[in-house]
Amino acid sequence: KVVSLKHLIFIIHTLIELIDSKSRSIKMGGEQNQKDGKKDEKKSSNEGEVRPSIRLCMIRHAESKNNEVYRDARKMYKGGSPDFDMEGWHSYVDQNRSSDPGISSNGKIQAEKLKEYLAPHLDNQASTPIQIITSPMKRTMETILPTLRELKSDTEVTVNALYFESEGCYDSKLKKAVPGMNQHDINNFLSLPAQESSSSSSSSSSSSSASSPPSFVGFDQDPNMGWYAHGKGAENRAQSEVRASAFYTWLLDYLDLQLQEKSSIDLYDAGVALTEEADELEHDKLSPRQRKRRTVVLVGHGDFMSLVLKRIVAGFSYSIEHHDVPHRSAFVHYNTGITELEYFGKGRFLQMRHNGTPHLINQDTHLLTGGGLKDGWSYLMPRDKFMLYEEVSCHFADEVESHIKEQTEALKNLYVNGKNGSFLLRRSDSNSSSSTDADVDADVNDESRNSSHQTENEREEKCEMVFMVKRGLKVVGCVSYNDNNGMLSDLAIRPSVDKRNIQKCLFEAAANHAKKSGKKEIYAAIQSDENKEILLGQ
């Protein structure tokens, strides 16, 4: 027994030492993890952190023959004026418009001017192969073709069947979709004709239009099928928006996969200059660079580029407002206008320059086309009748999205009880005015009182609802409603809208909700008799 007791004591001491040792190890490990965490935190906020990026150039096509048709129609039929002859305009456009036009004589000059700027810029500053992504429509390929012929560097051309212009390939005379070019047609189109090759100079820059045959994305598996072979007619606005989201998603994956390359010397932090780069000027787009950069050139169309750019700027939060109704913002480009972006991965973009035309500076002004109000951009803005359409939505207060809650709180802070505000008291004001008894029983325990108030507030918040009128992502009016006691409060409406109409929409929505919930009455603290009849009318 004595021996077994000694052994037991020894075992207990050994276990205690092991536990202490383990505890010290865990503690030291925890401290080390905290130190590492602080290092990581310090590293993440360090201005010297490497931020590699890919450079993007989004270019609109040169002036097309359809652009000429629309411009002539606006002049002939007085587009945008009180005397606008819409019937004549449509008739002229339908008779002269092409489903897939080439570029105009003016456009050919623009494409040549673009080549004179873009080819030396890419040769001197872009790594190889230079990546060109183009729409499958003729006018985009005709725009970039002179540059492809001029480039001395290797190129990779991708023809993306998602990147065509809004409406698609549609014959307005025959009222039907046109298949568009197939993969064989495009291959031939982007190849330098033999007779042109033999008559050109013997330099390697003129030997071929592209270093290798183009690749195709979004085409039918059958190479004989045109890129719009599955089109049912003219694409509507909502379909264009869906396609823009699909292309945006594809573009992010296309770029993110490249940024995952670890050993590529052309993926680096362009914000940090090496010693040998001290004399390089960032705005100089033509001089050679010590380090060439990964560069992607996208050649597309004015309207569809705008749809993609809105997603680049706002991500996927840019939803469709109403079916077939355009957004109330757009990005305008001249023909061959260039927008430059930097992509840092995971959907992060910097827009560096927008709609630049450095190749058209000091040129004849007639070459600067397609980027003014007279070129039809104002027609992208929805008409007033759509702006008057009000849509009331209802949410529980604790489920409102952050970007919406930010707006509703701002409206309340600005316009509730203000000179431009509403006639309903803020809930906080109503509560404070009703709690006039300042002499609370001293025997009441402060902690229990605070606890009961907190419980009551939590109960109230669970019953709190927000009715709001939105125009797109913009909140123009809102009102709070307590589903428990039927009380309306915190009505806030922008002074720039029809206040009476917005109030009516909000009160009708709240009253209808109350009726469905079994309530016979709703309540509100009236601050003014100005619009009392609106509320009583519900």
C-alpha positions as a printed Julia matrix, in Angstrom:
538×3 Matrix{Float64}:
   0.0    0.0      0.0
   2.85   2.39     0.83
   4.49   1.69    -2.53
   1.25   2.22    -4.43
   0.63   5.49    -2.58
   4.1    6.76    -3.5
   3.44   5.84    -7.1
   0.11   7.63    -6.95
   1.73  10.78    -5.56
   4.41  10.6     -8.26
   1.79  10.25   -10.98
  -0.2   13.21    -9.61
   2.92  15.45    -9.51
   3.82  14.37   -13.03
   0.33  15.21   -14.29
   0.43  18.64   -12.6
   3.77  19.42   -14.25
   2.43  18.32   -17.63
  -0.68  20.47   -17.21
   1.4   23.48   -16.15
   3.73  22.94   -19.07
   0.81  22.64   -21.48
  -0.83  25.73   -19.97
   2.38  27.73   -20.4
   2.67  26.48   -23.98
  -0.93  27.47   -24.78
  -0.44  30.85   -23.16
   2.78  31.47   -25.08
   1.07  30.28   -28.26
  -1.84  32.62   -27.63
   0.52  35.53   -27.01
   2.39  34.63   -30.18
  -0.88  34.46   -32.13
  -1.82  37.89   -30.77
   1.58  39.21   -31.83
   1.18  37.61   -35.26
  -2.32  39.05   -35.52
  -1.02  42.49   -34.7
   1.73  42.01   -37.26
  -0.85  40.98   -39.87
  -3.02  43.94   -38.92
  -0.04  46.24   -39.15
   0.95  44.62   -42.44
  -2.57  45.0    -43.89
  -2.56  48.71   -43.12
   1.0   49.15   -44.32
   1.25  51.54   -47.23
   4.07  49.41   -48.62
   1.82  46.41   -49.21
   2.13  45.08   -52.76
  -0.97  45.72   -54.88
  -0.57  44.11   -58.31
  -3.09  45.11   -60.95
  -4.06  44.56   -64.57
  -4.56  47.53   -66.85
  -7.78  47.69   -68.9
  -8.58  49.89   -71.89
 -12.25  49.94   -72.89
 -12.62  51.4    -76.4
 -15.81  52.21   -78.26
 -15.87  51.34   -81.97
 -15.27  53.95   -84.68
 -18.26  55.66   -86.29
 -20.46  53.07   -88.0
 -22.68  53.44   -91.04
 -25.67  53.18   -88.71
 -24.32  56.12   -86.71
 -24.44  58.09   -89.97
 -28.02  56.97   -90.59
 -29.19  58.05   -87.11
 -27.36  61.37   -87.38
 -28.89  62.14   -90.75
 -32.34  61.12   -89.51
 -32.13  63.49   -86.55
 -31.28  66.36   -88.91
 -33.94  65.53   -91.48
 -36.78  64.88   -89.05
 -35.83  67.42   -86.36
 -35.15  64.94   -83.6
 -35.43  66.33   -80.06
 -37.5   69.35   -81.16
 -41.25  70.07   -80.8
 -41.5   69.47   -84.58
 -39.98  66.0    -84.37
 -41.47  63.75   -87.05
 -41.27  60.37   -85.3
 -43.01  58.46   -88.08
 -40.66  59.83   -90.72
 -37.66  59.2    -88.5
 -38.57  55.54   -87.93
 -39.33  55.01   -91.61
 -35.97  56.44   -92.69
 -34.01  54.48   -90.09
 -35.75  51.18   -90.9
 -35.02  51.59   -94.61
 -31.36  52.52   -94.22
 -30.18  50.82   -91.06
 -28.07  47.64   -91.26
 -28.25  44.75   -88.8
 -24.44  44.52   -88.58
 -22.87  47.55   -90.25
 -19.23  48.27   -90.91
 -17.59  51.59   -90.1
 -18.21  54.73   -92.14
 -15.63  56.67   -94.16
 -15.24  58.93   -91.14
 -14.89  55.83   -88.96
 -12.05  54.51   -91.09
 -10.1   57.71   -90.44
 -10.8   57.39   -86.72
  -9.58  53.78   -86.74
  -6.35  54.84   -88.45
  -5.81  57.62   -85.91
  -6.46  55.13   -83.11
  -3.83  52.81   -84.62
  -1.25  55.61   -84.69
  -1.7   56.07   -80.93
  -2.59  52.59   -79.69
   0.01  50.49   -81.55
   3.12  52.29   -80.21
   1.52  52.58   -76.79
   0.91  48.83   -76.54
   4.22  47.86   -78.15
   6.19  50.03   -75.72
   4.23  49.57   -72.49
   2.18  46.33   -72.61
   3.59  42.88   -71.92
   3.06  40.1    -74.43
   0.86  38.64   -75.51
  -1.34  41.73   -75.66
  -4.9   40.64   -74.9
  -7.64  41.99   -77.17
 -11.3   41.25   -76.37
 -13.73  42.31   -79.06
 -17.42  42.2    -79.83
 -18.42  39.84   -82.68
 -19.93  42.76   -84.63
 -18.19  44.07   -87.75
 -17.73  47.64   -86.61
 -15.67  46.69   -83.56
 -13.41  44.34   -85.5
 -12.97  46.89   -88.3
 -12.0   49.44   -85.62
  -9.22  47.33   -84.07
  -8.02  45.68   -87.3
  -5.59  48.51   -88.32
  -4.02  48.34   -84.84
  -3.66  44.55   -85.03
  -1.89  44.91   -88.38
   0.46  47.56   -86.99
   1.43  45.84   -83.73
   4.9   44.31   -83.57
   4.08  42.43   -80.35
   2.29  39.1    -80.04
  -1.44  39.34   -79.48
  -4.24  37.11   -78.29
  -7.64  38.02   -79.7
 -10.81  36.81   -77.97
 -14.16  37.33   -79.67
 -16.83  37.31   -76.96
 -20.39  36.68   -78.15
 -21.75  38.34   -74.99
 -20.17  41.71   -75.83
 -22.4   42.81   -78.72
 -24.43  46.03   -78.74
 -27.86  46.29   -77.15
 -30.71  45.06   -79.41
 -28.45  42.47   -81.06
 -28.32  41.64   -84.75
 -31.77  42.62   -85.97
 -33.05  43.52   -89.44
 -35.6   46.3    -88.92
 -36.85  46.03   -92.52
 -37.53  42.3    -92.38
 -38.47  42.47   -88.68
 -36.38  39.44   -87.78
 -33.09  38.44   -86.19
 -30.0   37.89   -88.35
 -27.51  35.13   -87.35
 -24.43  37.32   -87.66
 -20.95  36.07   -88.6
 -19.86  32.59   -87.59
 -16.42  31.54   -86.37
 -15.1   30.86   -89.88
 -16.28  34.29   -91.08
 -14.61  36.02   -88.16
 -11.39  34.07   -88.6
 -11.21  35.22   -92.22
 -12.23  38.75   -91.28
  -9.4   39.14   -88.77
  -6.77  37.66   -91.09
  -4.73  39.93   -93.32
  -5.71  39.36   -96.97
  -2.92  37.86   -99.11
  -2.92  40.68  -101.66
  -2.6   43.27   -98.91
   0.21  41.32   -97.29
   2.21  41.14  -100.53
   1.85  44.85  -101.23
   2.81  45.9    -97.73
   6.28  46.37   -96.33
   8.39  43.34   -95.48
   8.46  44.18   -91.79
   7.06  41.63   -89.36
   4.46  44.14   -88.17
   2.57  43.79   -91.43
   2.81  40.05   -91.84
  -0.39  39.21   -89.99
  -3.3   40.82   -88.19
  -3.0   38.68   -85.08
  -0.26  36.38   -83.78
  -2.64  33.43   -83.62
  -6.22  32.65   -84.64
  -8.82  34.25   -82.36
 -10.49  32.31   -79.59
 -14.26  32.36   -79.2
 -16.37  32.73   -76.06
 -20.14  32.33   -75.92
 -20.51  30.92   -79.44
 -22.43  27.81   -80.4
 -20.39  24.62   -80.47
 -21.08  24.4    -84.18
 -18.56  26.84   -85.77
 -20.94  27.35   -88.68
 -23.55  28.97   -86.45
 -23.58  32.77   -86.28
 -23.06  34.5    -82.94
 -26.73  35.65   -82.91
 -28.16  32.45   -84.39
 -30.29  31.86   -81.3
 -31.69  35.39   -81.22
 -35.48  35.58   -81.38
 -35.67  39.22   -82.41
 -34.43  42.58   -81.21
 -33.06  42.25   -77.69
 -35.08  44.33   -75.18
 -33.66  46.46   -72.41
 -34.13  43.95   -69.61
 -32.34  41.26   -71.66
 -29.43  43.64   -72.29
 -29.1   44.2    -68.54
 -29.04  40.45   -67.85
 -26.39  39.96   -70.52
 -24.31  42.82   -69.09
 -24.29  41.05   -65.71
 -23.2   37.82   -67.41
 -20.37  39.56   -69.27
 -19.29  41.39   -66.11
 -19.13  38.07   -64.26
 -17.1   36.48   -67.07
 -14.71  39.45   -67.12
 -14.06  39.22   -63.37
 -13.2   35.52   -63.66
 -11.05  36.17   -66.73
  -9.01  38.77   -64.82
  -8.98  37.05   -61.41
  -7.51  33.87   -62.89
  -4.63  35.9    -64.28
  -3.97  37.68   -61.0
  -3.61  34.29   -59.32
  -0.45  33.64   -61.36
   2.41  33.84   -58.88
   5.49  33.98   -61.06
   4.4   36.47   -63.74
   6.81  39.4    -63.94
   4.24  41.6    -65.67
   1.88  41.5    -62.66
   3.29  43.98   -60.18
   2.41  47.03   -58.12
   2.53  49.84   -60.69
   2.21  52.38   -57.88
   5.81  51.69   -56.81
   8.6   52.99   -59.06
  11.99  51.31   -59.21
  15.16  53.41   -59.23
  15.63  52.89   -62.96
  12.05  54.11   -63.55
  12.53  57.46   -61.82
  12.45  59.4    -65.09
   9.33  57.67   -66.48
   6.22  59.83   -66.63
   3.0   57.97   -65.92
   0.93  60.15   -68.26
   3.35  59.5    -71.15
   1.6   56.69   -72.99
   4.03  56.32   -75.9
   7.55  56.07   -74.45
   9.12  52.68   -73.71
   8.9   51.3    -70.16
  11.49  49.42   -68.12
   8.77  47.01   -67.0
   5.9   46.23   -69.3
   2.46  45.59   -67.8
  -0.31  43.03   -68.24
  -2.85  44.85   -70.43
  -6.31  43.95   -71.68
  -8.02  45.94   -74.45
 -11.81  45.63   -74.84
 -13.38  46.91   -78.05
 -17.12  47.34   -77.73
 -20.18  49.51   -78.14
 -21.37  52.73   -76.54
 -24.55  51.58   -74.83
 -23.42  48.12   -73.76
 -20.11  49.51   -72.47
 -22.2   51.82   -70.3
 -24.13  48.86   -68.86
 -20.88  47.05   -68.04
 -19.27  50.17   -66.55
 -22.23  50.67   -64.23
 -21.56  47.21   -62.82
 -17.85  47.94   -62.56
 -18.65  51.07   -60.55
 -21.52  49.68   -58.45
 -21.09  45.91   -58.63
 -24.27  43.83   -58.78
 -26.27  46.32   -56.67
 -27.26  48.15   -59.87
 -30.59  46.4    -60.38
 -33.15  46.91   -63.12
 -35.63  49.59   -62.12
 -38.62  48.62   -64.24
 -39.01  46.16   -67.08
 -37.78  47.64   -70.36
 -36.94  50.99   -68.73
 -33.32  52.21   -68.95
 -31.38  53.27   -65.89
 -31.26  56.95   -65.09
 -27.48  57.14   -65.46
 -25.12  56.24   -68.31
 -21.48  56.53   -69.35
 -21.02  58.37   -72.64
 -18.21  57.63   -75.1
 -17.11  59.23   -78.34
 -16.4   56.9    -81.25
 -12.98  55.39   -80.42
 -13.19  57.01   -76.95
 -10.96  55.22   -74.4
 -11.73  54.53   -70.74
  -8.78  53.3    -68.66
  -9.16  51.16   -65.53
  -6.96  49.29   -63.1
  -8.16  45.94   -61.78
  -6.86  44.73   -58.39
  -8.82  41.49   -58.16
 -12.03  40.39   -56.43
 -14.15  43.01   -58.14
 -11.94  46.01   -57.21
 -11.53  48.62   -59.94
 -10.02  52.06   -60.19
 -11.33  54.18   -63.04
  -8.29  56.2    -64.08
  -9.58  58.07   -67.14
 -12.9   58.22   -68.94
 -13.73  58.73   -72.62
 -10.27  59.96   -73.6
  -9.46  60.72   -77.24
  -5.7   61.46   -77.23
  -5.45  60.22   -80.84
  -7.98  62.84   -82.0
  -6.4   65.85   -80.28
  -5.49  68.6    -82.75
  -7.47  66.78   -85.44
 -10.44  68.04   -87.44
 -13.43  68.42   -85.17
 -15.57  66.3    -87.5
 -13.61  63.27   -86.28
 -14.98  63.72   -82.76
 -18.32  61.97   -83.17
 -20.85  59.98   -81.19
 -20.38  61.58   -77.78
 -22.83  64.49   -77.68
 -26.49  64.95   -76.81
 -27.29  65.37   -80.5
 -25.94  61.85   -81.0
 -28.94  60.47   -79.16
 -27.56  59.79   -75.68
 -30.44  61.66   -74.05
 -32.79  58.94   -75.32
 -31.25  56.59   -72.74
 -32.88  58.64   -69.99
 -36.34  57.31   -68.99
 -39.29  59.52   -69.83
 -41.1   61.53   -67.17
 -44.07  59.17   -67.09
 -41.79  56.44   -65.73
 -40.31  58.83   -63.18
 -43.82  59.42   -61.78
 -44.3   55.72   -61.2
 -44.07  55.08   -57.46
 -43.24  51.73   -55.94
 -43.85  51.29   -52.21
 -41.97  48.53   -50.43
 -42.31  47.33   -46.86
 -39.56  45.95   -44.6
 -39.02  45.09   -40.97
 -36.76  47.8    -39.58
 -34.02  45.36   -38.56
 -33.98  43.73   -42.02
 -33.46  46.84   -44.13
 -30.32  46.64   -46.27
 -27.49  48.88   -45.1
 -27.46  51.15   -48.17
 -31.23  51.67   -47.8
 -31.08  52.22   -44.03
 -28.39  54.84   -44.54
 -30.76  56.78   -46.81
 -33.84  56.46   -44.56
 -31.88  57.65   -41.53
 -30.49  60.57   -43.52
 -34.01  61.54   -44.64
 -35.3   61.42   -41.07
 -32.41  63.51   -39.79
 -32.92  66.06   -42.54
 -36.66  66.35   -42.94
 -38.51  65.12   -39.85
 -39.58  68.15   -37.78
 -37.52  70.38   -40.07
 -38.93  73.28   -42.04
 -39.06  71.11   -45.17
 -40.11  68.02   -43.29
 -43.29  66.13   -42.55
 -46.2   66.67   -40.2
 -45.65  63.52   -38.13
 -43.65  63.73   -34.92
 -40.54  61.63   -34.61
 -41.13  58.65   -32.39
 -38.41  59.82   -30.0
 -40.08  63.24   -29.71
 -43.46  61.65   -29.12
 -42.09  59.39   -26.43
 -40.27  62.2    -24.68
 -43.32  64.46   -24.7
 -45.58  61.79   -23.26
 -43.12  60.95   -20.47
 -43.55  64.21   -18.58
 -43.35  62.73   -15.11
 -39.82  63.64   -14.03
 -40.39  62.59   -10.43
 -39.91  58.88   -10.8
 -40.21  56.9     -7.61
 -36.79  56.91    -6.01
 -37.3   53.39    -4.71
 -37.35  52.02    -8.24
 -34.09  50.32    -8.91
 -32.19  51.99   -11.77
 -30.89  48.69   -13.12
 -34.32  47.06   -13.25
 -35.79  50.18   -14.85
 -33.11  50.23   -17.52
 -33.61  46.53   -18.07
 -37.36  46.92   -18.48
 -36.86  49.84   -20.88
 -34.39  47.77   -22.87
 -36.8   44.84   -23.05
 -39.61  47.15   -24.11
 -37.44  48.78   -26.78
 -36.4   45.4    -28.12
 -40.06  44.38   -28.28
 -40.94  47.57   -30.07
 -38.06  47.23   -32.53
 -39.22  43.74   -33.49
 -42.62  45.22   -34.39
 -41.11  48.22   -36.2
 -41.68  48.37   -39.94
 -40.56  50.82   -42.6
 -42.63  51.72   -45.66
 -40.64  53.47   -48.36
 -40.94  54.78   -51.89
 -37.9   54.03   -54.03
 -36.87  55.16   -57.47
 -34.28  52.65   -58.48
 -31.91  52.5    -55.49
 -32.85  56.0    -54.33
 -35.28  56.36   -51.41
 -37.51  59.42   -51.92
 -39.82  58.96   -48.93
 -40.35  56.73   -45.92
 -42.52  56.31   -42.82
 -42.16  54.08   -39.77
 -45.06  51.93   -38.56
 -45.32  49.93   -35.35
 -47.13  46.7    -36.06
 -47.89  46.26   -32.37
 -49.67  49.52   -31.51
 -50.56  50.73   -35.01
 -48.62  53.99   -34.64
 -47.19  55.88   -37.64
 -44.13  58.05   -37.07
 -40.98  59.45   -38.65
 -42.45  60.45   -42.01
 -39.67  61.86   -44.17
 -39.99  62.95   -47.81
 -37.5   64.63   -50.09
 -38.58  68.21   -50.85
 -37.72  67.74   -54.53
 -40.59  65.28   -55.14
 -44.39  65.51   -55.15
 -44.88  65.44   -51.39
 -48.63  64.93   -51.4
 -48.44  61.99   -53.82
 -45.66  60.28   -51.84
 -47.57  60.73   -48.57
 -50.67  59.22   -50.12
 -48.71  56.2    -51.4
 -47.09  55.6    -48.01
 -50.3   55.97   -45.99
 -52.26  53.74   -48.35
 -49.6   51.04   -48.04
 -49.56  51.3    -44.23
 -53.37  51.29   -44.01
 -53.65  48.25   -46.28
 -51.06  46.41   -44.21
 -52.94  47.29   -40.99
 -56.22  45.98   -42.41
 -54.59  42.7    -43.41
 -53.21  42.44   -39.87
 -56.72  42.78   -38.43
 -56.4   46.36   -37.2
 -59.33  48.72   -37.63
 -57.38  51.89   -36.88
 -53.9   53.34   -37.19
 -52.6   56.29   -35.19
 -50.26  59.21   -35.75
 -49.17  62.25   -33.78
 -50.19  65.17   -36.0
 -47.84  68.13   -35.87
 -49.72  70.25   -38.43
 -53.17  70.38   -40.0
 -51.64  71.01   -43.41
 -52.16  67.51   -44.78
 -54.45  66.09   -42.12
 -57.1   65.12   -44.65
 -54.63  62.79   -46.42
 -54.21  60.67   -43.31
 -57.89  60.81   -42.34
 -58.82  59.77   -45.86
 -57.16  56.41   -45.33
